[in-house]
Amino acid sequence: MARKNRVAVIGASGRMGKAIIQVLSQSKISELSAAVVGKGSVYLGLDSGLHSGLKQNEILFSDDLSKSISESDTVIDFSIREVLSDVLSTCKEFKKPVVVGTTGLTETHKELLKETSKTIPIVYSPNMSIGVNLLFKLTEIAAKVMGDLADIEIQDIHHRHKKDAPSGTAEKLKAILLETLSRTESNIVHGRNGILPERDPKEIGIHTFRAGEVIGDHTVYFFTPEERVEISHKAQDRKTFAVGSVKAAEFLIGREKGLYDMFSVLGL
């Protein structure tokens, strides 16, 4: 039997880290090689399998980024944006491909991704879900067909713990609409309040909810005087993001340097 693809997971003790470890435990192609947590984490030294609701896997949570990445074949990063620079520089040092699913990235972070991708292959997406990436593609198609005829709104609903707003997925939907329709940030309205003038025909509204334990719901609305088209995705389990992340890591095996997205991974 061929050796499995060894995957280091950064941010392994978090919600997404746990889901990725669960998916890797069932993969026929990949396996967990390292579970990385932050310096001083209360999880240091604990078994990552037990923490993830699995049987003991003898891969202990570690804060040794260099050792974990150097001994892996690919890396999946779902940590926090403050450590992205260290993750990318270490992957670059050991020439390891990396999947970046961390959200809330600034333009500086995105430029760093572009620069690093000149040396190693990287998959970056604000949402690794297969279904959400289909949502992205359908939104692009709908915008080409209806964009100049319709009023467009984006709705973003997540759990009360999520810090960035709008979500990375909502930001990506916005970017798709702006590019497809040749509009700019000046056309974006975040929520509405007070006495407002009549809606501008090119306006795109974004509405953010943070409540309860919603994993992630996104809807793009296209309203015309005669009809309404709604394109929605509702995540029912975090494993949907984990499955896409592992698929992206496997896509990177033997891949040339460059910056890829989930459209590349899924052949969209």
PDB file of C-alpha atoms in Angstrom:
ATOM      1  CA  MET A   1       0.000   0.000   0.000  1.00  0.00           C
ATOM      2  CA  ALA A   2       1.305   3.477  -0.907  1.00  0.00           C
ATOM      3  CA  ARG A   3       2.286   5.757   1.956  1.00  0.00           C
ATOM      4  CA  LYS A   4      -0.425   8.215   2.912  1.00  0.00           C
ATOM      5  CA  ASN A   5      -0.069  11.975   2.505  1.00  0.00           C
ATOM      6  CA  ARG A   6       1.111  13.288   5.891  1.00  0.00           C
ATOM      7  CA  VAL A   7      -0.804  16.418   6.936  1.00  0.00           C
ATOM      8  CA  ALA A   8       0.130  18.904   9.659  1.00  0.00           C
ATOM      9  CA  VAL A   9      -2.903  20.779  11.005  1.00  0.00           C
ATOM     10  CA  ILE A  10      -2.279  24.265  12.400  1.00  0.00           C
ATOM     11  CA  GLY A  11      -4.911  25.432  14.870  1.00  0.00           C
ATOM     12  CA  ALA A  12      -5.664  21.791  15.626  1.00  0.00           C
ATOM     13  CA  SER A  13      -7.477  22.254  18.946  1.00  0.00           C
ATOM     14  CA  GLY A  14     -10.161  24.586  17.558  1.00  0.00           C
ATOM     15  CA  ARG A  15     -13.541  23.694  16.085  1.00  0.00           C
ATOM     16  CA  MET A  16     -12.221  23.403  12.560  1.00  0.00           C
ATOM     17  CA  GLY A  17      -9.059  21.622  13.671  1.00  0.00           C
ATOM     18  CA  LYS A  18     -11.118  18.946  15.413  1.00  0.00           C
ATOM     19  CA  ALA A  19     -13.300  18.469  12.308  1.00  0.00           C
ATOM     20  CA  ILE A  20     -10.238  18.162  10.041  1.00  0.00           C
ATOM     21  CA  ILE A  21      -8.660  15.569  12.355  1.00  0.00           C
ATOM     22  CA  GLN A  22     -11.921  13.591  12.224  1.00  0.00           C
ATOM     23  CA  VAL A  23     -11.958  13.666   8.406  1.00  0.00           C
ATOM     24  CA  LEU A  24      -8.268  12.711   8.189  1.00  0.00           C
ATOM     25  CA  SER A  25      -8.928   9.717  10.432  1.00  0.00           C
ATOM     26  CA  GLN A  26     -11.262   8.339   7.749  1.00  0.00           C
ATOM     27  CA  SER A  27      -9.237   9.296   4.657  1.00  0.00           C
ATOM     28  CA  LYS A  28      -7.745   6.616   2.411  1.00  0.00           C
ATOM     29  CA  ILE A  29      -5.240   9.099   0.981  1.00  0.00           C
ATOM     30  CA  SER A  30      -4.129  11.324   3.868  1.00  0.00           C
ATOM     31  CA  GLU A  31      -3.346  11.036   7.566  1.00  0.00           C
ATOM     32  CA  LEU A  32      -2.623  13.401  10.441  1.00  0.00           C
ATOM     33  CA  SER A  33       1.107  13.862  11.071  1.00  0.00           C
ATOM     34  CA  ALA A  34       1.094  16.791  13.505  1.00  0.00           C
ATOM     35  CA  ALA A  35      -1.433  18.787  15.541  1.00  0.00           C
ATOM     36  CA  VAL A  36      -0.167  22.311  16.199  1.00  0.00           C
ATOM     37  CA  VAL A  37      -1.530  24.716  18.809  1.00  0.00           C
ATOM     38  CA  GLY A  38      -0.403  28.128  20.037  1.00  0.00           C
ATOM     39  CA  LYS A  39       2.388  28.783  22.511  1.00  0.00           C
ATOM     40  CA  GLY A  40       1.150  28.255  26.067  1.00  0.00           C
ATOM     41  CA  SER A  41      -2.035  26.472  24.962  1.00  0.00           C
ATOM     42  CA  VAL A  42      -3.800  24.492  27.672  1.00  0.00           C
ATOM     43  CA  TYR A  43      -3.994  21.593  25.191  1.00  0.00           C
ATOM     44  CA  LEU A  44      -0.221  21.107  24.859  1.00  0.00           C
ATOM     45  CA  GLY A  45       0.690  17.459  25.322  1.00  0.00           C
ATOM     46  CA  LEU A  46      -2.865  16.139  25.113  1.00  0.00           C
ATOM     47  CA  ASP A  47      -3.779  13.434  22.600  1.00  0.00           C
ATOM     48  CA  SER A  48      -5.328  15.092  19.517  1.00  0.00           C
ATOM     49  CA  GLY A  49      -7.440  12.046  18.710  1.00  0.00           C
ATOM     50  CA  LEU A  50      -9.126  11.938  22.099  1.00  0.00           C
ATOM     51  CA  HIS A  51      -9.672  15.715  22.002  1.00  0.00           C
ATOM     52  CA  SER A  52     -11.383  15.319  18.621  1.00  0.00           C
ATOM     53  CA  GLY A  53     -13.807  12.665  19.857  1.00  0.00           C
ATOM     54  CA  LEU A  54     -11.840   9.768  18.344  1.00  0.00           C
ATOM     55  CA  LYS A  55      -9.782   6.965  19.809  1.00  0.00           C
ATOM     56  CA  GLN A  56      -6.242   7.762  20.976  1.00  0.00           C
ATOM     57  CA  ASN A  57      -3.961   8.460  17.983  1.00  0.00           C
ATOM     58  CA  GLU A  58      -0.733   9.205  19.905  1.00  0.00           C
ATOM     59  CA  ILE A  59      -0.282  12.481  18.038  1.00  0.00           C
ATOM     60  CA  LEU A  60       0.038  15.005  20.840  1.00  0.00           C
ATOM     61  CA  PHE A  61      -0.743  18.712  20.535  1.00  0.00           C
ATOM     62  CA  SER A  62       2.530  20.571  19.964  1.00  0.00           C
ATOM     63  CA  ASP A  63       3.636  24.175  19.573  1.00  0.00           C
ATOM     64  CA  ASP A  64       6.742  23.223  17.546  1.00  0.00           C
ATOM     65  CA  LEU A  65       5.812  24.724  14.187  1.00  0.00           C
ATOM     66  CA  SER A  66       9.122  23.969  12.447  1.00  0.00           C
ATOM     67  CA  LYS A  67       9.264  20.296  13.434  1.00  0.00           C
ATOM     68  CA  SER A  68       5.596  19.743  12.626  1.00  0.00           C
ATOM     69  CA  ILE A  69       5.816  21.290   9.151  1.00  0.00           C
ATOM     70  CA  SER A  70       9.213  19.805   8.264  1.00  0.00           C
ATOM     71  CA  GLU A  71       7.939  16.275   8.958  1.00  0.00           C
ATOM     72  CA  SER A  72       4.730  16.717   6.928  1.00  0.00           C
ATOM     73  CA  ASP A  73       3.937  16.459   3.230  1.00  0.00           C
ATOM     74  CA  THR A  74       1.246  19.163   3.261  1.00  0.00           C
ATOM     75  CA  VAL A  75      -0.108  21.670   5.771  1.00  0.00           C
ATOM     76  CA  ILE A  76      -3.640  22.852   6.587  1.00  0.00           C
ATOM     77  CA  ASP A  77      -3.835  26.147   8.487  1.00  0.00           C
ATOM     78  CA  PHE A  78      -7.023  27.060  10.337  1.00  0.00           C
ATOM     79  CA  SER A  79      -5.419  29.078  13.117  1.00  0.00           C
ATOM     80  CA  ILE A  80      -5.551  32.863  13.438  1.00  0.00           C
ATOM     81  CA  ARG A  81      -4.345  35.525  11.054  1.00  0.00           C
ATOM     82  CA  GLU A  82      -1.708  36.762  13.513  1.00  0.00           C
ATOM     83  CA  VAL A  83       0.370  33.603  12.953  1.00  0.00           C
ATOM     84  CA  LEU A  84      -0.114  33.347   9.180  1.00  0.00           C
ATOM     85  CA  SER A  85       3.246  34.994   8.492  1.00  0.00           C
ATOM     86  CA  ASP A  86       5.080  32.414  10.617  1.00  0.00           C
ATOM     87  CA  VAL A  87       3.166  29.544   9.005  1.00  0.00           C
ATOM     88  CA  LEU A  88       3.916  30.744   5.468  1.00  0.00           C
ATOM     89  CA  SER A  89       7.596  31.454   6.157  1.00  0.00           C
ATOM     90  CA  THR A  90       8.046  28.002   7.706  1.00  0.00           C
ATOM     91  CA  CYS A  91       6.256  26.283   4.808  1.00  0.00           C
ATOM     92  CA  LYS A  92       8.452  28.243   2.421  1.00  0.00           C
ATOM     93  CA  GLU A  93      11.600  27.264   4.351  1.00  0.00           C
ATOM     94  CA  PHE A  94      10.793  23.542   4.117  1.00  0.00           C
ATOM     95  CA  LYS A  95       9.107  23.796   0.679  1.00  0.00           C
ATOM     96  CA  LYS A  96       5.792  22.405   1.899  1.00  0.00           C
ATOM     97  CA  PRO A  97       2.455  23.131   0.161  1.00  0.00           C
ATOM     98  CA  VAL A  98      -0.192  24.702   2.390  1.00  0.00           C
ATOM     99  CA  VAL A  99      -3.967  25.081   2.499  1.00  0.00           C
ATOM    100  CA  VAL A 100      -4.996  28.360   4.157  1.00  0.00           C
ATOM    101  CA  GLY A 101      -8.535  28.482   5.518  1.00  0.00           C
ATOM    102  CA  THR A 102      -7.962  31.196   8.121  1.00  0.00           C
ATOM    103  CA  THR A 103     -10.538  33.978   7.771  1.00  0.00           C
ATOM    104  CA  GLY A 104     -10.426  37.719   8.411  1.00  0.00           C
ATOM    105  CA  LEU A 105      -7.276  38.220   6.337  1.00  0.00           C
ATOM    106  CA  THR A 106      -6.222  41.768   5.506  1.00  0.00           C
ATOM    107  CA  GLU A 107      -4.928  42.944   2.138  1.00  0.00           C
ATOM    108  CA  THR A 108      -1.414  42.689   3.611  1.00  0.00           C
ATOM    109  CA  HIS A 109      -2.005  39.015   4.405  1.00  0.00           C
ATOM    110  CA  LYS A 110      -3.343  38.398   0.897  1.00  0.00           C
ATOM    111  CA  GLU A 111      -0.273  40.038  -0.628  1.00  0.00           C
ATOM    112  CA  LEU A 112       1.887  37.779   1.544  1.00  0.00           C
ATOM    113  CA  LEU A 113       0.005  34.767   0.169  1.00  0.00           C
ATOM    114  CA  LYS A 114       0.668  35.928  -3.402  1.00  0.00           C
ATOM    115  CA  GLU A 115       4.360  36.487  -2.690  1.00  0.00           C
ATOM    116  CA  THR A 116       4.825  33.124  -0.958  1.00  0.00           C
ATOM    117  CA  SER A 117       2.992  31.316  -3.783  1.00  0.00           C
ATOM    118  CA  LYS A 118       5.893  32.257  -6.064  1.00  0.00           C
ATOM    119  CA  THR A 119       7.886  29.640  -4.148  1.00  0.00           C
ATOM    120  CA  ILE A 120       5.364  26.993  -2.993  1.00  0.00           C
ATOM    121  CA  PRO A 121       1.858  25.881  -4.003  1.00  0.00           C
ATOM    122  CA  ILE A 122      -0.938  27.364  -1.853  1.00  0.00           C
ATOM    123  CA  VAL A 123      -4.693  26.862  -1.817  1.00  0.00           C
ATOM    124  CA  TYR A 124      -6.468  29.833  -0.267  1.00  0.00           C
ATOM    125  CA  SER A 125     -10.214  30.199   0.060  1.00  0.00           C
ATOM    126  CA  PRO A 126     -12.381  32.045   2.578  1.00  0.00           C
ATOM    127  CA  ASN A 127     -14.601  28.956   2.572  1.00  0.00           C
ATOM    128  CA  MET A 128     -13.462  25.411   1.853  1.00  0.00           C
ATOM    129  CA  SER A 129     -16.960  23.936   1.592  1.00  0.00           C
ATOM    130  CA  ILE A 130     -17.676  22.241  -1.716  1.00  0.00           C
ATOM    131  CA  GLY A 131     -21.260  23.538  -1.604  1.00  0.00           C
ATOM    132  CA  VAL A 132     -20.195  27.112  -0.861  1.00  0.00           C
ATOM    133  CA  ASN A 133     -17.853  27.120  -3.831  1.00  0.00           C
ATOM    134  CA  LEU A 134     -20.778  26.022  -5.961  1.00  0.00           C
ATOM    135  CA  LEU A 135     -22.655  28.987  -4.427  1.00  0.00           C
ATOM    136  CA  PHE A 136     -19.809  31.243  -5.615  1.00  0.00           C
ATOM    137  CA  LYS A 137     -20.079  29.889  -9.154  1.00  0.00           C
ATOM    138  CA  LEU A 138     -23.884  30.117  -9.264  1.00  0.00           C
ATOM    139  CA  THR A 139     -23.709  33.698  -7.973  1.00  0.00           C
ATOM    140  CA  GLU A 140     -21.333  34.595 -10.800  1.00  0.00           C
ATOM    141  CA  ILE A 141     -23.694  33.031 -13.353  1.00  0.00           C
ATOM    142  CA  ALA A 142     -26.765  34.738 -11.876  1.00  0.00           C
ATOM    143  CA  ALA A 143     -24.982  38.108 -11.829  1.00  0.00           C
ATOM    144  CA  LYS A 144     -24.144  37.787 -15.532  1.00  0.00           C
ATOM    145  CA  VAL A 145     -27.772  37.005 -16.351  1.00  0.00           C
ATOM    146  CA  MET A 146     -29.690  39.225 -13.892  1.00  0.00           C
ATOM    147  CA  GLY A 147     -27.184  41.641 -12.384  1.00  0.00           C
ATOM    148  CA  ASP A 148     -28.122  44.721 -14.387  1.00  0.00           C
ATOM    149  CA  LEU A 149     -31.854  44.043 -13.998  1.00  0.00           C
ATOM    150  CA  ALA A 150     -32.010  43.230 -10.281  1.00  0.00           C
ATOM    151  CA  ASP A 151     -31.551  44.700  -6.816  1.00  0.00           C
ATOM    152  CA  ILE A 152     -28.913  42.540  -5.105  1.00  0.00           C
ATOM    153  CA  GLU A 153     -28.557  41.741  -1.397  1.00  0.00           C
ATOM    154  CA  ILE A 154     -26.232  39.409   0.541  1.00  0.00           C
ATOM    155  CA  GLN A 155     -27.200  37.848   3.879  1.00  0.00           C
ATOM    156  CA  ASP A 156     -24.551  36.403   6.214  1.00  0.00           C
ATOM    157  CA  ILE A 157     -25.592  34.461   9.362  1.00  0.00           C
ATOM    158  CA  HIS A 158     -23.094  32.896  11.776  1.00  0.00           C
ATOM    159  CA  HIS A 159     -22.802  31.819  15.402  1.00  0.00           C
ATOM    160  CA  ARG A 160     -22.469  34.420  18.129  1.00  0.00           C
ATOM    161  CA  HIS A 161     -18.758  33.618  18.682  1.00  0.00           C
ATOM    162  CA  LYS A 162     -17.571  34.633  15.205  1.00  0.00           C
ATOM    163  CA  LYS A 163     -15.409  37.754  15.329  1.00  0.00           C
ATOM    164  CA  ASP A 164     -15.066  38.927  11.723  1.00  0.00           C
ATOM    165  CA  ALA A 165     -18.021  40.577  10.012  1.00  0.00           C
ATOM    166  CA  PRO A 166     -18.983  40.258   7.258  1.00  0.00           C
ATOM    167  CA  SER A 167     -17.704  36.708   6.947  1.00  0.00           C
ATOM    168  CA  GLY A 168     -14.959  35.798   4.514  1.00  0.00           C
ATOM    169  CA  THR A 169     -17.609  34.026   2.447  1.00  0.00           C
ATOM    170  CA  ALA A 170     -19.785  37.150   2.268  1.00  0.00           C
ATOM    171  CA  GLU A 171     -16.712  39.167   1.281  1.00  0.00           C
ATOM    172  CA  LYS A 172     -15.981  36.672  -1.491  1.00  0.00           C
ATOM    173  CA  LEU A 173     -19.587  36.890  -2.727  1.00  0.00           C
ATOM    174  CA  LYS A 174     -19.260  40.660  -2.736  1.00  0.00           C
ATOM    175  CA  ALA A 175     -16.008  40.462  -4.712  1.00  0.00           C
ATOM    176  CA  ILE A 176     -17.613  38.147  -7.291  1.00  0.00           C
ATOM    177  CA  LEU A 177     -20.534  40.544  -7.752  1.00  0.00           C
ATOM    178  CA  LEU A 178     -18.327  43.622  -8.017  1.00  0.00           C
ATOM    179  CA  GLU A 179     -16.021  42.017 -10.568  1.00  0.00           C
ATOM    180  CA  THR A 180     -18.791  40.457 -12.639  1.00  0.00           C
ATOM    181  CA  LEU A 181     -20.830  43.676 -12.718  1.00  0.00           C
ATOM    182  CA  SER A 182     -17.870  46.114 -12.956  1.00  0.00           C
ATOM    183  CA  ARG A 183     -18.898  47.882  -9.765  1.00  0.00           C
ATOM    184  CA  THR A 184     -16.817  49.225  -6.875  1.00  0.00           C
ATOM    185  CA  GLU A 185     -16.822  49.411  -3.083  1.00  0.00           C
ATOM    186  CA  SER A 186     -18.754  52.670  -3.393  1.00  0.00           C
ATOM    187  CA  ASN A 187     -21.763  50.554  -4.431  1.00  0.00           C
ATOM    188  CA  ILE A 188     -21.698  48.525  -1.178  1.00  0.00           C
ATOM    189  CA  VAL A 189     -24.068  49.303   1.717  1.00  0.00           C
ATOM    190  CA  HIS A 190     -23.631  47.502   5.053  1.00  0.00           C
ATOM    191  CA  GLY A 191     -27.077  47.326   6.660  1.00  0.00           C
ATOM    192  CA  ARG A 192     -29.439  50.272   6.615  1.00  0.00           C
ATOM    193  CA  ASN A 193     -30.564  52.708   9.265  1.00  0.00           C
ATOM    194  CA  GLY A 194     -32.547  55.948   9.359  1.00  0.00           C
ATOM    195  CA  ILE A 195     -34.331  57.870   6.616  1.00  0.00           C
ATOM    196  CA  LEU A 196     -32.631  56.945   3.355  1.00  0.00           C
ATOM    197  CA  PRO A 197     -32.950  58.062  -0.269  1.00  0.00           C
ATOM    198  CA  GLU A 198     -34.421  55.692  -2.831  1.00  0.00           C
ATOM    199  CA  ARG A 199     -32.139  52.769  -3.520  1.00  0.00           C
ATOM    200  CA  ASP A 200     -29.448  53.321  -6.151  1.00  0.00           C
ATOM    201  CA  PRO A 201     -29.825  50.768  -8.998  1.00  0.00           C
ATOM    202  CA  LYS A 202     -26.198  49.628  -8.588  1.00  0.00           C
ATOM    203  CA  GLU A 203     -26.344  49.297  -4.805  1.00  0.00           C
ATOM    204  CA  ILE A 204     -25.448  45.939  -3.213  1.00  0.00           C
ATOM    205  CA  GLY A 205     -26.537  45.446   0.392  1.00  0.00           C
ATOM    206  CA  ILE A 206     -24.752  43.220   2.925  1.00  0.00           C
ATOM    207  CA  HIS A 207     -26.477  42.155   6.140  1.00  0.00           C
ATOM    208  CA  THR A 208     -24.656  40.367   8.966  1.00  0.00           C
ATOM    209  CA  PHE A 209     -26.281  38.333  11.751  1.00  0.00           C
ATOM    210  CA  ARG A 210     -24.273  36.929  14.686  1.00  0.00           C
ATOM    211  CA  ALA A 211     -26.538  34.809  16.882  1.00  0.00           C
ATOM    212  CA  GLY A 212     -26.977  31.404  18.446  1.00  0.00           C
ATOM    213  CA  GLU A 213     -24.853  28.531  17.201  1.00  0.00           C
ATOM    214  CA  VAL A 214     -25.428  28.832  13.446  1.00  0.00           C
ATOM    215  CA  ILE A 215     -22.492  27.206  11.645  1.00  0.00           C
ATOM    216  CA  GLY A 216     -22.894  29.366   8.551  1.00  0.00           C
ATOM    217  CA  ASP A 217     -25.769  30.453   6.303  1.00  0.00           C
ATOM    218  CA  HIS A 218     -25.315  32.618   3.206  1.00  0.00           C
ATOM    219  CA  THR A 219     -27.900  33.818   0.700  1.00  0.00           C
ATOM    220  CA  VAL A 220     -27.593  36.062  -2.348  1.00  0.00           C
ATOM    221  CA  TYR A 221     -30.866  37.678  -3.476  1.00  0.00           C
ATOM    222  CA  PHE A 222     -31.657  39.018  -6.933  1.00  0.00           C
ATOM    223  CA  PHE A 223     -34.918  41.054  -6.932  1.00  0.00           C
ATOM    224  CA  THR A 224     -36.625  42.291 -10.081  1.00  0.00           C
ATOM    225  CA  PRO A 225     -40.120  43.838 -10.233  1.00  0.00           C
ATOM    226  CA  GLU A 226     -41.460  40.519 -11.542  1.00  0.00           C
ATOM    227  CA  GLU A 227     -39.555  37.822  -9.615  1.00  0.00           C
ATOM    228  CA  ARG A 228     -36.969  36.987  -6.973  1.00  0.00           C
ATOM    229  CA  VAL A 229     -34.071  34.546  -7.238  1.00  0.00           C
ATOM    230  CA  GLU A 230     -32.411  33.313  -4.023  1.00  0.00           C
ATOM    231  CA  ILE A 231     -29.172  31.327  -4.046  1.00  0.00           C
ATOM    232  CA  SER A 232     -28.499  29.856  -0.598  1.00  0.00           C
ATOM    233  CA  HIS A 233     -26.072  27.623   1.208  1.00  0.00           C
ATOM    234  CA  LYS A 234     -26.629  26.417   4.771  1.00  0.00           C
ATOM    235  CA  ALA A 235     -23.886  24.485   6.542  1.00  0.00           C
ATOM    236  CA  GLN A 236     -25.252  21.718   8.751  1.00  0.00           C
ATOM    237  CA  ASP A 237     -21.930  20.361  10.036  1.00  0.00           C
ATOM    238  CA  ARG A 238     -18.409  21.816  10.206  1.00  0.00           C
ATOM    239  CA  LYS A 239     -17.193  18.680   8.503  1.00  0.00           C
ATOM    240  CA  THR A 240     -18.282  20.219   5.197  1.00  0.00           C
ATOM    241  CA  PHE A 241     -15.381  22.690   5.533  1.00  0.00           C
ATOM    242  CA  ALA A 242     -13.031  19.961   6.750  1.00  0.00           C
ATOM    243  CA  VAL A 243     -13.837  17.664   3.815  1.00  0.00           C
ATOM    244  CA  GLY A 244     -13.050  20.494   1.382  1.00  0.00           C
ATOM    245  CA  SER A 245      -9.813  21.326   3.231  1.00  0.00           C
ATOM    246  CA  VAL A 246      -8.543  17.753   3.065  1.00  0.00           C
ATOM    247  CA  LYS A 247      -9.535  17.576  -0.613  1.00  0.00           C
ATOM    248  CA  ALA A 248      -7.509  20.779  -1.179  1.00  0.00           C
ATOM    249  CA  ALA A 249      -4.495  19.309   0.639  1.00  0.00           C
ATOM    250  CA  GLU A 250      -4.668  16.234  -1.590  1.00  0.00           C
ATOM    251  CA  PHE A 251      -5.000  18.456  -4.672  1.00  0.00           C
ATOM    252  CA  LEU A 252      -1.652  20.069  -3.755  1.00  0.00           C
ATOM    253  CA  ILE A 253       0.303  16.794  -3.875  1.00  0.00           C
ATOM    254  CA  GLY A 254       2.884  17.207  -6.643  1.00  0.00           C
ATOM    255  CA  ARG A 255       1.388  20.549  -7.705  1.00  0.00           C
ATOM    256  CA  GLU A 256       3.533  23.351  -9.166  1.00  0.00           C
ATOM    257  CA  LYS A 257       4.059  26.553  -7.166  1.00  0.00           C
ATOM    258  CA  GLY A 258       1.224  29.064  -7.438  1.00  0.00           C
ATOM    259  CA  LEU A 259      -1.856  30.439  -5.703  1.00  0.00           C
ATOM    260  CA  TYR A 260      -4.903  28.214  -6.211  1.00  0.00           C
ATOM    261  CA  ASP A 261      -8.492  28.487  -5.034  1.00  0.00           C
ATOM    262  CA  MET A 262     -11.274  25.964  -4.499  1.00  0.00           C
ATOM    263  CA  PHE A 263     -12.484  26.458  -8.075  1.00  0.00           C
ATOM    264  CA  SER A 264      -9.153  24.912  -9.137  1.00  0.00           C
ATOM    265  CA  VAL A 265      -9.527  22.084  -6.614  1.00  0.00           C
ATOM    266  CA  LEU A 266     -13.089  21.295  -7.737  1.00  0.00           C
ATOM    267  CA  GLY A 267     -12.536  21.854 -11.458  1.00  0.00           C
ATOM    268  CA  LEU A 268     -14.990  24.761 -11.597  1.00  0.00           C
TER     269      LEU A 268
END
